[in-house]
Amino acid sequence: MSVEVGSKVKGKVSGIKNFGAFIELPERKTGLVHISEVADQYVDDINEHLTVGEEVEVKVLSIGDDGKISLSIKKAKAPAPKPKPKKEPTPEDFEKKLAGFLKDSEERISTIKKQTESRRGGRGGKR
């Protein structure tokens, strides 16, 4: 398989530096995966994600005029499924939430009043 921009190829990690990893590609070529292209999340230590000799699939991002090959591991992976869009709230949903809130509030106020009255001797503060 030839190394062309946009293609996905398998390679072997041949070296790791703090800024990225060198990947040995087919046709005796070597490319660099920058640390920002290793994983979807922030990578502080590349050694936590890759080891020398590990086989990885990479996507060829660019090939410079000087022959430098820029690679990405995270772009070689299939895109994560998109989350389902949330249902837009309707006026009925709002009314249900409001009714539930009012019921809950009334129950809490009622409980507080009962506790207060019991502390005053059950007369409810009427004199």
Short mmCIF file of C-alpha atoms in Angstrom, two decimals:
data_model
loop_
_atom_site.label_atom_id
_atom_site.label_comp_id
_atom_site.label_asym_id
_atom_site.label_seq_id
_atom_site.Cartn_x
_atom_site.Cartn_y
_atom_site.Cartn_z
CA MET A 1 0.00 0.00 0.00
CA SER A 2 1.49 3.34 -1.01
CA VAL A 3 1.78 6.27 1.33
CA GLU A 4 -0.48 9.04 0.00
CA VAL A 5 -2.18 11.99 1.68
CA GLY A 6 -5.55 10.89 3.07
CA SER A 7 -4.74 7.17 3.07
CA LYS A 8 -4.78 4.97 6.14
CA VAL A 9 -1.79 2.69 6.62
CA LYS A 10 -0.44 0.39 9.29
CA GLY A 11 2.91 1.15 10.80
CA LYS A 12 5.10 0.35 13.75
CA VAL A 13 6.18 2.79 16.46
CA SER A 14 9.93 3.11 15.99
CA GLY A 15 10.66 5.90 18.44
CA ILE A 16 8.98 8.08 21.03
CA LYS A 17 9.87 11.66 21.96
CA ASN A 18 8.07 14.06 24.26
CA PHE A 19 6.55 15.86 21.22
CA GLY A 20 5.33 12.77 19.32
CA ALA A 21 6.09 9.33 17.95
CA PHE A 22 7.96 8.19 14.86
CA ILE A 23 6.12 5.55 12.86
CA GLU A 24 7.83 3.17 10.45
CA LEU A 25 5.63 2.94 7.34
CA PRO A 26 5.58 0.67 4.28
CA GLU A 27 8.15 1.35 1.56
CA ARG A 28 10.80 2.03 4.25
CA LYS A 29 9.39 5.47 5.03
CA THR A 30 9.05 7.11 8.42
CA GLY A 31 6.43 9.61 9.57
CA LEU A 32 5.67 11.57 12.73
CA VAL A 33 2.53 11.51 14.81
CA HIS A 34 2.49 14.76 16.77
CA ILE A 35 1.40 14.37 20.41
CA SER A 36 -1.80 16.31 19.63
CA GLU A 37 -2.77 13.64 17.06
CA VAL A 38 -2.37 10.60 19.34
CA ALA A 39 -5.74 10.59 21.12
CA ASP A 40 -9.03 12.48 21.28
CA GLN A 41 -8.35 13.65 24.82
CA TYR A 42 -5.39 15.69 26.09
CA VAL A 43 -2.16 13.67 26.15
CA ASP A 44 0.29 14.69 28.85
CA ASP A 45 2.64 11.70 28.56
CA ILE A 46 2.76 9.97 25.18
CA ASN A 47 4.26 6.87 26.82
CA GLU A 48 0.87 6.20 28.44
CA HIS A 49 -0.62 5.73 24.95
CA LEU A 50 2.14 4.21 22.80
CA THR A 51 5.11 1.88 23.16
CA VAL A 52 8.03 1.23 20.84
CA GLY A 53 7.27 -1.75 18.58
CA GLU A 54 3.51 -1.33 18.84
CA GLU A 55 1.61 -1.61 15.56
CA VAL A 56 -0.79 1.24 14.89
CA GLU A 57 -3.07 2.43 12.12
CA VAL A 58 -2.42 6.01 11.03
CA LYS A 59 -3.86 8.47 8.56
CA VAL A 60 -1.47 10.42 6.36
CA LEU A 61 -2.19 14.12 6.90
CA SER A 62 0.48 15.64 4.70
CA ILE A 63 3.74 14.99 2.90
CA GLY A 64 6.05 17.98 2.82
CA ASP A 65 8.29 19.02 -0.07
CA ASP A 66 11.21 17.91 2.09
CA GLY A 67 9.68 14.41 2.41
CA LYS A 68 8.44 14.79 5.99
CA ILE A 69 5.27 12.79 6.56
CA SER A 70 2.69 14.05 9.07
CA LEU A 71 0.45 11.36 10.56
CA SER A 72 -2.56 11.07 12.87
CA ILE A 73 -3.72 8.15 14.98
CA LYS A 74 -6.93 9.77 16.20
CA LYS A 75 -8.10 10.64 12.65
CA ALA A 76 -7.46 7.07 11.52
CA LYS A 77 -10.09 5.79 13.95
CA ALA A 78 -13.72 5.61 12.96
CA PRO A 79 -15.61 8.68 14.13
CA ALA A 80 -17.50 8.24 17.39
CA PRO A 81 -21.25 7.94 16.97
CA LYS A 82 -23.01 11.26 17.39
CA PRO A 83 -25.29 11.52 20.42
CA LYS A 84 -28.99 11.63 19.69
CA PRO A 85 -30.31 15.16 19.67
CA LYS A 86 -32.26 16.07 22.77
CA LYS A 87 -35.99 16.42 22.42
CA GLU A 88 -37.10 20.04 22.45
CA PRO A 89 -39.15 20.79 25.57
CA THR A 90 -42.82 21.43 24.94
CA PRO A 91 -45.20 23.64 26.94
CA GLU A 92 -46.75 20.45 28.32
CA ASP A 93 -43.36 19.33 29.65
CA PHE A 94 -42.95 22.69 31.36
CA GLU A 95 -46.43 22.48 32.88
CA LYS A 96 -45.69 19.00 34.27
CA LYS A 97 -42.42 20.16 35.82
CA LEU A 98 -44.06 23.24 37.29
CA ALA A 99 -46.93 21.21 38.76
CA GLY A 100 -44.43 18.77 40.31
CA PHE A 101 -42.41 21.63 41.75
CA LEU A 102 -45.50 23.28 43.27
CA LYS A 103 -46.67 20.00 44.81
CA ASP A 104 -43.21 19.35 46.29
CA SER A 105 -42.99 22.91 47.63
CA GLU A 106 -46.42 22.71 49.27
CA GLU A 107 -45.49 19.40 50.94
CA ARG A 108 -42.27 20.88 52.31
CA ILE A 109 -44.00 24.00 53.61
CA SER A 110 -46.69 21.85 55.23
CA THR A 111 -44.04 19.71 56.94
CA ILE A 112 -42.21 22.78 58.23
CA LYS A 113 -45.46 24.27 59.59
CA LYS A 114 -46.30 21.03 61.42
CA GLN A 115 -42.84 20.89 62.99
CA THR A 116 -43.06 24.52 64.07
CA GLU A 117 -46.53 24.04 65.59
CA SER A 118 -45.44 20.97 67.55
CA ARG A 119 -42.62 22.97 69.14
CA ARG A 120 -45.05 25.68 70.27
CA GLY A 121 -47.32 23.29 72.09
CA GLY A 122 -49.63 22.45 69.22
CA ARG A 123 -51.54 25.70 69.23
CA GLY A 124 -49.90 26.92 66.05
CA GLY A 125 -48.92 30.19 67.61
CA LYS A 126 -52.54 31.42 67.96
CA ARG A 127 -53.15 33.52 71.08
#
